[in-house]
Coordinates of C-alpha atoms and ligand atoms in Angstrom, one line a residue:
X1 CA -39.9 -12.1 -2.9
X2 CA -38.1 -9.2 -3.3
X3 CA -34.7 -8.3 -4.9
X4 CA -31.3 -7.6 -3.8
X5 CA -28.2 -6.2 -6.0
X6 CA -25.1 -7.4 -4.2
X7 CA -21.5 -5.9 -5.2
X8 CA -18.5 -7.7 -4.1
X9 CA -15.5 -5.8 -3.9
X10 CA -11.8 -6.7 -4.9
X11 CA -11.2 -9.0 -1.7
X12 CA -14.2 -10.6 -2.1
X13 CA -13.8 -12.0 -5.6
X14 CA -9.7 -12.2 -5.3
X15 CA -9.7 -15.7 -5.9
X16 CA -11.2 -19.5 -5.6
X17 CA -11.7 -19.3 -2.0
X18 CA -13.0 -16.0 -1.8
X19 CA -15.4 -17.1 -4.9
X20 CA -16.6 -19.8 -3.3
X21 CA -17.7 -17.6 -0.2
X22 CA -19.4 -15.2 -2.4
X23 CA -21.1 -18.1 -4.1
X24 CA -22.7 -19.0 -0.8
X25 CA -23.9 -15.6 0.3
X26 CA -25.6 -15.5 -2.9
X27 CA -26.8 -18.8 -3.3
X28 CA -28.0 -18.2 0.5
X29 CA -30.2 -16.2 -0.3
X30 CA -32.4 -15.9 -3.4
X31 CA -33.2 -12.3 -3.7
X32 CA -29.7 -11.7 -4.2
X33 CA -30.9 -11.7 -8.3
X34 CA -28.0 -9.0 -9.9
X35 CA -24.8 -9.0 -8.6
X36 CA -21.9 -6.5 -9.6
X37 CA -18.5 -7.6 -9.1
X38 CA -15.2 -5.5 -8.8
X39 CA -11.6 -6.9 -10.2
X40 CA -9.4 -9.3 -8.2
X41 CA -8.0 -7.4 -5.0
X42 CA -5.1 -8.5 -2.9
X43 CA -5.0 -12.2 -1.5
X44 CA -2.6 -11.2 1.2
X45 CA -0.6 -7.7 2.0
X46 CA 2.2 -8.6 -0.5
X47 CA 0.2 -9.0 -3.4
X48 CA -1.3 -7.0 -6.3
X49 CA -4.4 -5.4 -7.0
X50 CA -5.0 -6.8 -10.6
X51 CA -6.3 -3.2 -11.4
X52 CA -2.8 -1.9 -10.7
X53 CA -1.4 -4.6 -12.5
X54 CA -3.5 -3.4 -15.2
X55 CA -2.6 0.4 -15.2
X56 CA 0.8 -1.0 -14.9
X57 CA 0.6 -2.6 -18.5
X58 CA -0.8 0.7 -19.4
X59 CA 2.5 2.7 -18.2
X60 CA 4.7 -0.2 -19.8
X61 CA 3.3 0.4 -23.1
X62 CA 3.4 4.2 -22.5
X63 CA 7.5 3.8 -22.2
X64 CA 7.8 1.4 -25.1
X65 CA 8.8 -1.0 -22.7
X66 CA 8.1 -4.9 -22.9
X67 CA 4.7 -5.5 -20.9
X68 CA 4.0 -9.1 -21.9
X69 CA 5.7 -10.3 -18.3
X70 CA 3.0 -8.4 -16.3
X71 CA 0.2 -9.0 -18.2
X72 CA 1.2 -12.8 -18.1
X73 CA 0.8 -12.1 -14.2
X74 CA -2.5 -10.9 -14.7
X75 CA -3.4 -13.9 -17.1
X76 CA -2.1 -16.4 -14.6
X77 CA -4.5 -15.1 -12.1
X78 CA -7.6 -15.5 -14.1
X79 CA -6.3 -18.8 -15.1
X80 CA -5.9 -20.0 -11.7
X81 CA -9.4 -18.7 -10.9
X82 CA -10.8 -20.6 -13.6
X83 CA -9.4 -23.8 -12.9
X84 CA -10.4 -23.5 -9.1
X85 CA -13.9 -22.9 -10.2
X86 CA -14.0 -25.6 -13.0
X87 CA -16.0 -23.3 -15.4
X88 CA -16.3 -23.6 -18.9
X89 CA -15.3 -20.4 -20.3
X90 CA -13.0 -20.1 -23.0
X91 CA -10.6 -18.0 -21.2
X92 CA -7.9 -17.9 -23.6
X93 CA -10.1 -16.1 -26.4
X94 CA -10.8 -13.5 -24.1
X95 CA -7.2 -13.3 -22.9
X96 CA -5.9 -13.5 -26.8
X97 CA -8.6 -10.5 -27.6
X98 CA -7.3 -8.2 -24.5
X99 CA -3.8 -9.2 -25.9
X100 CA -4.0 -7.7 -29.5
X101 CA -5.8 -4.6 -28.3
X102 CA -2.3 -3.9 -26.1
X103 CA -0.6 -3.9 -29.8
X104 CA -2.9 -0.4 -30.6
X105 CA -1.9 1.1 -27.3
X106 CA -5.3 1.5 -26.1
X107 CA -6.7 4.0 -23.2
X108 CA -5.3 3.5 -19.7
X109 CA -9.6 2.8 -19.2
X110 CA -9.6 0.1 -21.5
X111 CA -7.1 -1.9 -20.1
X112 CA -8.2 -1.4 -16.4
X113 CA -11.8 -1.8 -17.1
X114 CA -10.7 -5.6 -18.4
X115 CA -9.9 -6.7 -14.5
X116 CA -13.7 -6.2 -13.8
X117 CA -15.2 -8.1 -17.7
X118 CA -12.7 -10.9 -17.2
X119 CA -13.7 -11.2 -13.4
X120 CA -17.3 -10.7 -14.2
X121 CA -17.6 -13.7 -17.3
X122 CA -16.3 -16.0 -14.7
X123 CA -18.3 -15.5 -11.9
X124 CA -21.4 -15.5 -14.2
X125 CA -20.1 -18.9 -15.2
X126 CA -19.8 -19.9 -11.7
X127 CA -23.1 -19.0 -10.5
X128 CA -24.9 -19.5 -13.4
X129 CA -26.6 -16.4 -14.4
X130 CA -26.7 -14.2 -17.3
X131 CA -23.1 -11.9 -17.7
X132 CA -24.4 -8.9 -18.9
X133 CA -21.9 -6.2 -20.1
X134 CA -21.6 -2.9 -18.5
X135 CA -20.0 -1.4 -21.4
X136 CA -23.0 0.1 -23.2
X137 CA -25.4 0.6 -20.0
X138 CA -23.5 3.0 -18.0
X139 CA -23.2 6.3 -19.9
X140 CA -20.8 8.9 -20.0
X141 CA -21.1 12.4 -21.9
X142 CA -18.3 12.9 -24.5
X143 CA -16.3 14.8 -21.2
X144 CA -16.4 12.1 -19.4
X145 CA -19.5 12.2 -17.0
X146 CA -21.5 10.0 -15.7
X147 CA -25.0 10.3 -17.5
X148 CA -27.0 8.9 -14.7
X149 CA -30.2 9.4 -16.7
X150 CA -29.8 7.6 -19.6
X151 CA -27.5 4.6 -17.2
X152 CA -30.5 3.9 -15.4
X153 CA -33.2 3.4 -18.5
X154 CA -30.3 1.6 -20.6
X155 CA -29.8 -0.6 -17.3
X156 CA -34.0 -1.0 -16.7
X157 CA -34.2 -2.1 -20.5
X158 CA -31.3 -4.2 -20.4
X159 CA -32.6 -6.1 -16.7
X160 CA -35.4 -6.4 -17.5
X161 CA -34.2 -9.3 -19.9
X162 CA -32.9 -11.2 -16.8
X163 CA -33.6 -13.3 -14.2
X164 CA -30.3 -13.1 -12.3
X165 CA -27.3 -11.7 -13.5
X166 CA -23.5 -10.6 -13.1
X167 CA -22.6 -7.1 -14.2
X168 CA -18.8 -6.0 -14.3
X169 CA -18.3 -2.7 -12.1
X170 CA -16.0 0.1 -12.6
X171 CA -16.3 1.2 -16.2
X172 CA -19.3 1.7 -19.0
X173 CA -18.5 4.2 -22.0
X174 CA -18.4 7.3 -23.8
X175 CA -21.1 8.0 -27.1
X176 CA -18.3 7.1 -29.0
X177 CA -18.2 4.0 -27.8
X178 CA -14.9 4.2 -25.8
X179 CA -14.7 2.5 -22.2
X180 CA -14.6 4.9 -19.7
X181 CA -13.8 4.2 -16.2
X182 CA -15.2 6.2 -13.1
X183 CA -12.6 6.6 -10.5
X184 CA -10.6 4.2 -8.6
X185 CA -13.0 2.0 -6.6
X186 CA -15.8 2.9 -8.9
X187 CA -17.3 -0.8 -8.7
X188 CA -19.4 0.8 -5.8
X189 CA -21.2 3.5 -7.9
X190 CA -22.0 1.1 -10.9
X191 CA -24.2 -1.1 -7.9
X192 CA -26.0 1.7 -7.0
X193 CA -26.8 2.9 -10.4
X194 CA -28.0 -0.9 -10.8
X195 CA -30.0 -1.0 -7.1
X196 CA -31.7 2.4 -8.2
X197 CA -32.9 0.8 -11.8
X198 CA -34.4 -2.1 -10.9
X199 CA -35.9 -0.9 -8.0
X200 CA -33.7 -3.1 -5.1
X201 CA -35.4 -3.4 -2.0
X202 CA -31.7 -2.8 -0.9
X203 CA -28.3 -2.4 -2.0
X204 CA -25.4 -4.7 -0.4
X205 CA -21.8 -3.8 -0.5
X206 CA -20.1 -6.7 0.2
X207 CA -16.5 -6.1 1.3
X208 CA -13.9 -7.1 3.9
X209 CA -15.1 -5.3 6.6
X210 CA -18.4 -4.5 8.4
X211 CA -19.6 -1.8 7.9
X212 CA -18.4 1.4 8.8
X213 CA -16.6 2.2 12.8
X214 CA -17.8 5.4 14.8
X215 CA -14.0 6.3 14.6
X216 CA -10.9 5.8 12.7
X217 CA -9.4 2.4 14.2
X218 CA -5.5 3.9 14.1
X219 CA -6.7 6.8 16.5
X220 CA -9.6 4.9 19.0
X221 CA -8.6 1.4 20.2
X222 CA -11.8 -1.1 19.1
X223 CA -14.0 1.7 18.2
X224 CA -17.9 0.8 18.1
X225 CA -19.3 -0.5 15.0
X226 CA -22.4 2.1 13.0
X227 CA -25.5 -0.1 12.6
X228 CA -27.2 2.9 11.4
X229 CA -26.3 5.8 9.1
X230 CA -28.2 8.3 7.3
X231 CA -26.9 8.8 3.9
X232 CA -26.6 12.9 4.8
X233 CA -24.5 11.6 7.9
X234 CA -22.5 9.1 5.9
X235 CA -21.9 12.4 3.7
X236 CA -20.2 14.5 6.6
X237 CA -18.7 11.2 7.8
X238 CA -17.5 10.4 4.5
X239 CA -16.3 13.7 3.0
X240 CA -13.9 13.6 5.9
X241 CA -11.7 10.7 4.9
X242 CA -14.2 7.5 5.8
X243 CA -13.3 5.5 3.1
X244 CA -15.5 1.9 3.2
X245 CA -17.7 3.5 0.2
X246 CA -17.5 5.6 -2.8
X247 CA -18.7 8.7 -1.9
X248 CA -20.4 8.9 -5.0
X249 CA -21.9 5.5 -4.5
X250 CA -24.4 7.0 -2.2
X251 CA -26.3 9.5 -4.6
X252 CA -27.9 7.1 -7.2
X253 CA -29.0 4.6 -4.4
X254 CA -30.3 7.5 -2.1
X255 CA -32.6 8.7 -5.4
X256 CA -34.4 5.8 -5.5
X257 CA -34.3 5.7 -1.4
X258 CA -32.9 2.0 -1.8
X259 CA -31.0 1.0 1.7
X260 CA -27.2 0.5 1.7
X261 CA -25.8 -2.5 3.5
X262 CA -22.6 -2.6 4.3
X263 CA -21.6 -6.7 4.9
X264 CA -18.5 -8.3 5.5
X265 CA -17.6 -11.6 2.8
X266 CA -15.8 -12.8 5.6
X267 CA -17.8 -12.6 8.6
X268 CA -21.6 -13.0 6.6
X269 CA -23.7 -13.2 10.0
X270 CA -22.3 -9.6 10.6
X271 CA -25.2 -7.6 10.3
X272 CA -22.9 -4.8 8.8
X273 CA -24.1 -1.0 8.8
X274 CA -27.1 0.2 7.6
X275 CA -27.6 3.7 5.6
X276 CA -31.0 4.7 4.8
X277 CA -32.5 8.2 4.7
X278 CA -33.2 8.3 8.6
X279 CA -30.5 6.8 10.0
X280 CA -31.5 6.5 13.6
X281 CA -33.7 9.9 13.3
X282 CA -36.8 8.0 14.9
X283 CA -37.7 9.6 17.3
X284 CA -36.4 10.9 20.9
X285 CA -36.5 8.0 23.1
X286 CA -35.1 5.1 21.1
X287 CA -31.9 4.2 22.4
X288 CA -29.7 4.4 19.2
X289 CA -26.4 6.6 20.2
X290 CA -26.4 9.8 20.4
X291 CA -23.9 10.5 17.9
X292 CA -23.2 8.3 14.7
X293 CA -19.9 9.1 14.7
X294 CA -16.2 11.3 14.5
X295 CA -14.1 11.8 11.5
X296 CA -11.4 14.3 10.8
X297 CA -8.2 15.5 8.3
X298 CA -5.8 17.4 9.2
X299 CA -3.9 20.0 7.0
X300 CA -6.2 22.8 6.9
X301 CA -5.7 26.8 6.9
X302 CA -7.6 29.3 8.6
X303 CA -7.6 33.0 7.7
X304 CA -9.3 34.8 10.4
X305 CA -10.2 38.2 9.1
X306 CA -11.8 41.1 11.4
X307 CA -13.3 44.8 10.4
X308 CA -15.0 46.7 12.4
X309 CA -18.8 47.2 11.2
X310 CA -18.3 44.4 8.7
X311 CA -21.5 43.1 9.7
X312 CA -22.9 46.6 7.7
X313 CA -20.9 46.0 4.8
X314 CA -22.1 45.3 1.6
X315 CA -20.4 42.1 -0.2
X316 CA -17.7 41.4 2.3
X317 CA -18.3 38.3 2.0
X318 CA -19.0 38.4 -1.7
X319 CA -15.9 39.7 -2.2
X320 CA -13.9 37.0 0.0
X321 CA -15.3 34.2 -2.8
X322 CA -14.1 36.3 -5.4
X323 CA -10.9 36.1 -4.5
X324 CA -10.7 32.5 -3.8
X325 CA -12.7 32.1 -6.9
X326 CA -9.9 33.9 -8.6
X327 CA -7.4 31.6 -7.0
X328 CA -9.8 28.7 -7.8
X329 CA -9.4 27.5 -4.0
X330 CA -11.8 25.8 -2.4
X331 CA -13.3 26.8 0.8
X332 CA -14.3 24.0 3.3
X333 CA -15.8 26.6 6.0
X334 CA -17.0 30.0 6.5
X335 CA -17.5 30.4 9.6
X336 CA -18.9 33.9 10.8
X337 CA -19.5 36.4 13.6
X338 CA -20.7 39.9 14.1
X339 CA -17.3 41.8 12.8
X340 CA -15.2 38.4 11.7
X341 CA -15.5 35.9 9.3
X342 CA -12.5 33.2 9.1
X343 CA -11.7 31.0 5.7
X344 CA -11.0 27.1 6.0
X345 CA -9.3 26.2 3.3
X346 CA -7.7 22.7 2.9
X347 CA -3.5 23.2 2.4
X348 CA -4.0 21.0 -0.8
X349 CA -6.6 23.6 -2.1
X350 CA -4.5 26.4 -1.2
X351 CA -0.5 25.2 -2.2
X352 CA 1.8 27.6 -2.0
X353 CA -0.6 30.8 -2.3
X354 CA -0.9 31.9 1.2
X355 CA 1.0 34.8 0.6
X356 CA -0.6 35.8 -3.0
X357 CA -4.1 35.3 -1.4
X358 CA -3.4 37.3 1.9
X359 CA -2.3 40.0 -0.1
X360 CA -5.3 40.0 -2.0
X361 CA -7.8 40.1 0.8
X362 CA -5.8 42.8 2.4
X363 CA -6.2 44.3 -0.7
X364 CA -9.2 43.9 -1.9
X365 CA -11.2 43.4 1.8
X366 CA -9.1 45.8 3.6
X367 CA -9.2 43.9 7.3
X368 CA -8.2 45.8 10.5
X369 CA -6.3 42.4 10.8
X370 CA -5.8 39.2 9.6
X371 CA -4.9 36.2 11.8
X372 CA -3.5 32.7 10.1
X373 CA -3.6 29.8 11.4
X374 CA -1.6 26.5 9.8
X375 CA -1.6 23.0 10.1
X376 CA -5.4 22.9 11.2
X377 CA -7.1 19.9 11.4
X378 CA -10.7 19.7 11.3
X379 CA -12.9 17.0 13.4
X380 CA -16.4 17.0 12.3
X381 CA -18.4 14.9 15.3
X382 CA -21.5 13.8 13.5
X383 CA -25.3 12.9 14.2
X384 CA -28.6 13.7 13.7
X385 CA -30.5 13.1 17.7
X386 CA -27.6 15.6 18.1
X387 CA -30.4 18.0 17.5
X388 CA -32.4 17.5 20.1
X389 CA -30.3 16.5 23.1
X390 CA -29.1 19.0 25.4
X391 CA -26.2 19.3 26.7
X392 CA -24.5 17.5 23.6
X393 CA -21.9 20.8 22.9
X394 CA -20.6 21.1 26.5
X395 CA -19.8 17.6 26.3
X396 CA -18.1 18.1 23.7
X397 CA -15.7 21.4 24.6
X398 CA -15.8 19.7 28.0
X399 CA -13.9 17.1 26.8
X400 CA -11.5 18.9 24.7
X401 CA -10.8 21.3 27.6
X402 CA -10.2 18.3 30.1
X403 CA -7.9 17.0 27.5
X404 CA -5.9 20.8 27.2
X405 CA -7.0 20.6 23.4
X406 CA -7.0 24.1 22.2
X407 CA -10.3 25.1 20.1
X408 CA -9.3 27.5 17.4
X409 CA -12.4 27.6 15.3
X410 CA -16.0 26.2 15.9
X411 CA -18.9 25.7 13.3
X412 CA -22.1 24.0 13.6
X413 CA -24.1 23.5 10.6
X414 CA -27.8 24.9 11.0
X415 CA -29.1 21.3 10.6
X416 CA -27.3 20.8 13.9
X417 CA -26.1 17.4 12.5
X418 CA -23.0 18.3 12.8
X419 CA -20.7 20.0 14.9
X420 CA -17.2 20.8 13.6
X421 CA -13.9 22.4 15.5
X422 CA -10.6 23.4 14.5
X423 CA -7.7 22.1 16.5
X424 CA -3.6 22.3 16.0
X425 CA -2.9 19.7 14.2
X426 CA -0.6 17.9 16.9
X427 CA -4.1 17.8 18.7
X428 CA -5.8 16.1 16.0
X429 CA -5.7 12.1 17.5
X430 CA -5.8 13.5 21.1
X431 CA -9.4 15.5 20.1
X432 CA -11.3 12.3 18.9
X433 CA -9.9 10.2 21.4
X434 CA -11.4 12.3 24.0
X435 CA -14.5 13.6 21.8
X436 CA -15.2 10.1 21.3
X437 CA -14.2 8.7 24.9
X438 CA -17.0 11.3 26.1
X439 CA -19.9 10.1 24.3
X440 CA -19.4 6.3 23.8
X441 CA -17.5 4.7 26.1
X442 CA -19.5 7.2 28.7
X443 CA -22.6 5.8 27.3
Ligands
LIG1 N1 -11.0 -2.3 -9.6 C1 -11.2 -0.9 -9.4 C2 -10.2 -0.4 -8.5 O1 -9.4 -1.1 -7.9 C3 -12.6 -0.5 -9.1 C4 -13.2 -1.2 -7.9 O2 -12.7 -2.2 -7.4 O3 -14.2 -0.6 -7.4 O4 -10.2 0.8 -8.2

């Protein structure tokens, strides 16, 4: 027997029916022994997140406004839950507890942290295993960070105890004792620290959809599901706006090389997507696809900069950081060539600087000349047999010329995982489309 952490996210756990779903995946299978549950999501479009109803409170009490009205809406919720269940938890204690903290106006974390203990002492009750508070097991430093040292031996001494158990998601605290949340949709990084500690043979993220699509559904009509990701790939994929999983879910999970499964609460016999430290890097002549898959964001700006000779010169480069070290601008790319280097910077990174920052490179780097391009978008096409198939980067700009996309910047990491072009941005859904038109549907 081996043994599984589940986490259920908001949809899953939104209320009795959803509960009684989750019940049945776990109870389906045995080795699902520690299971980390997010706060109540939406029912239907309309409705609230309870987290937002939380922070809500939160901005209430901020305003000296009355709050008691939406924090009754959050009460009714867990009450409803409770009754559909038929636990035995004394609700109202908890409720009346949560209630005369509000008095002392306590952190915004406090108060959203409660959507995932409330949720969390019910479903233990439900399922009939051990609720065992996150509060004191995943550590933050006195700034605010996560401590993922001392989170996984507090969570391996703490387990330990348990046969099966529920763990609230989302929140654990600072040394002096004050919740602290990680960032919205957290829930996902507090089951990986779990998977990692006990040692999961694999980590499930149970959710509403599943697993992750080789391209972003609003772009490419009923793109192909990912059975198999790598978590380096899911990183490129991810860090361009695929948004199933935490990003910092991954890291924790991937330390302890503990699978990620990806499952769908509503369709269970789903086999989901599957991220592991391979991926589909097996070997040449298994048939997985060639590439894993497309993502992109738009809103980028490139500086192209050109000097004659400034391949012989000493800390251009260097020089180029120090600048948008100065300006404390992020780059995303750097791409280079004998006498040019271009920056990609995102337009968030960079506000309303362009001027201040081309002055200082024309300054400070003295250019022959400087080209700008605006309103980029970046598509990063993503996958590691990439590598070593042929042919896979004239199929790409073939397909981008057939489609009259214009190619303003090209950069292929050295890992050749990855190969990532600038386009205008009113070219941005027309790229994929075709980028992924030429290597799946072509498959
Ligand atoms: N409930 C939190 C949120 O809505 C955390 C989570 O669900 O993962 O962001």
């Amino acid at each position: 027997m081996g043994i599984k952490v589940a986490k259920f996210g908001g949809s899953s756990v939104a209320d009795g029916i959803q509960l009684t779903k989750t019940k049945q995946i776990i109870e389906q299978d045995p080795d699902r022994k520690f299971i980390v549950v997010s706060a109540p999501g939406k029912r239907f479009d309309s409705d609230n997140k309870i987290t937002d109803l939380l922070y809500l409170c939160k901005t209430h009490i901020d305003h000296n406004l009355p709050y008691d009205q939406v924090f009754q809406v959050v009460a009714d919720r867990y009450m409803a839950v409770k009754l559909n269940l038929g636990v035995d938890v004394d609700l109202m204690a908890h409720l009346d507890e949560i209630r005369e903290n509000l008095k002392k106006n306590p952190t915004a974390d406090y108060i959203a942290s409660r959507g995932e203990y409330l949720n969390a002492v019910l479903i233990a009750a439900f399922l009939g295993f051990d609720f065992v508070d996150a509060k004191d097991l995943i550590k933050f430093d006195a700034k605010g960070r996560l401590m993922i040292e001392e989170t996984d031996k507090a969570l391996k001494e703490e387990l330990e105890k348990h046969e099966n158990a529920v763990i609230p998601g989302f929140y654990g605290s600072t040394p002096d004792g004050n919740v602290k949340t990680f960032s919205r949709g957290g829930s996902d990084i507090t089951g990986s620290l779990v998977a990692r500690a006990i040692g999961a043979d694999v980590y499930e993220n149970w959710t509403d959809v599943s697993g992750f699509l080789m391209a972003d559904p609003r772009i490419v009509k009923n793109p192909k599901q990912i059975s198999n990701v790598s978590y380096k790939e899911l990183r490129e994929l991810s860090y361009m706006g695929a948004s199933v999983l935490h990003e910092d879910a991954i890291y924790p999970a991937r330390m302890a090389n503990v699978p990620i499964n990806i499952r769908n609460t509503n369709k269970p016999e789903d086999p989901g997507t599957m991220i592991t430290a391979e991926g589909y890097h097996h070997g040449m002549d298994d048939d997985g696809p060639i590439i894993t898959g497309i993502a992109g964001s738009k809103n980028f700006t490139v500086v192209a900069l050109y000097k004659n000779m400034m391949s012989a010169e000493r800390g251009f480069v260097r020089r180029i950081l120090g600048i948008l070290d100065d300006y404390d601008i992020n780059f995303e790319h750097l791409p280079s060539g004998i006498d040019t280097v271009s920056v990609v910077m995102s337009n968030d990174s960079l506000g309303d600087r362009l001027d201040e920052v081309l002055d200082a490179f024309r300054q400070r780097l003295q250019p022959d000349s400087i080209d700008v391009f605006e309103d980029m978008a970046l598509i990063a096409t993503v996958g590691h047999r990439m590598s070593y198939r042929p042919g896979v980067s004239a199929t790409l700009f073939n397909a981008l010329g057939e489609a009259g996309v214009n190619i303003r910047m090209i950069d292929q990491g050295s890992s050749e995982m990855n190969i990532i072009v600038g386009v205008e941005n009113k070219d941005f859904q027309k790229a994929i489309r075709a980028i992924y038109e030429a290597f799946v549907e072509e498959e």
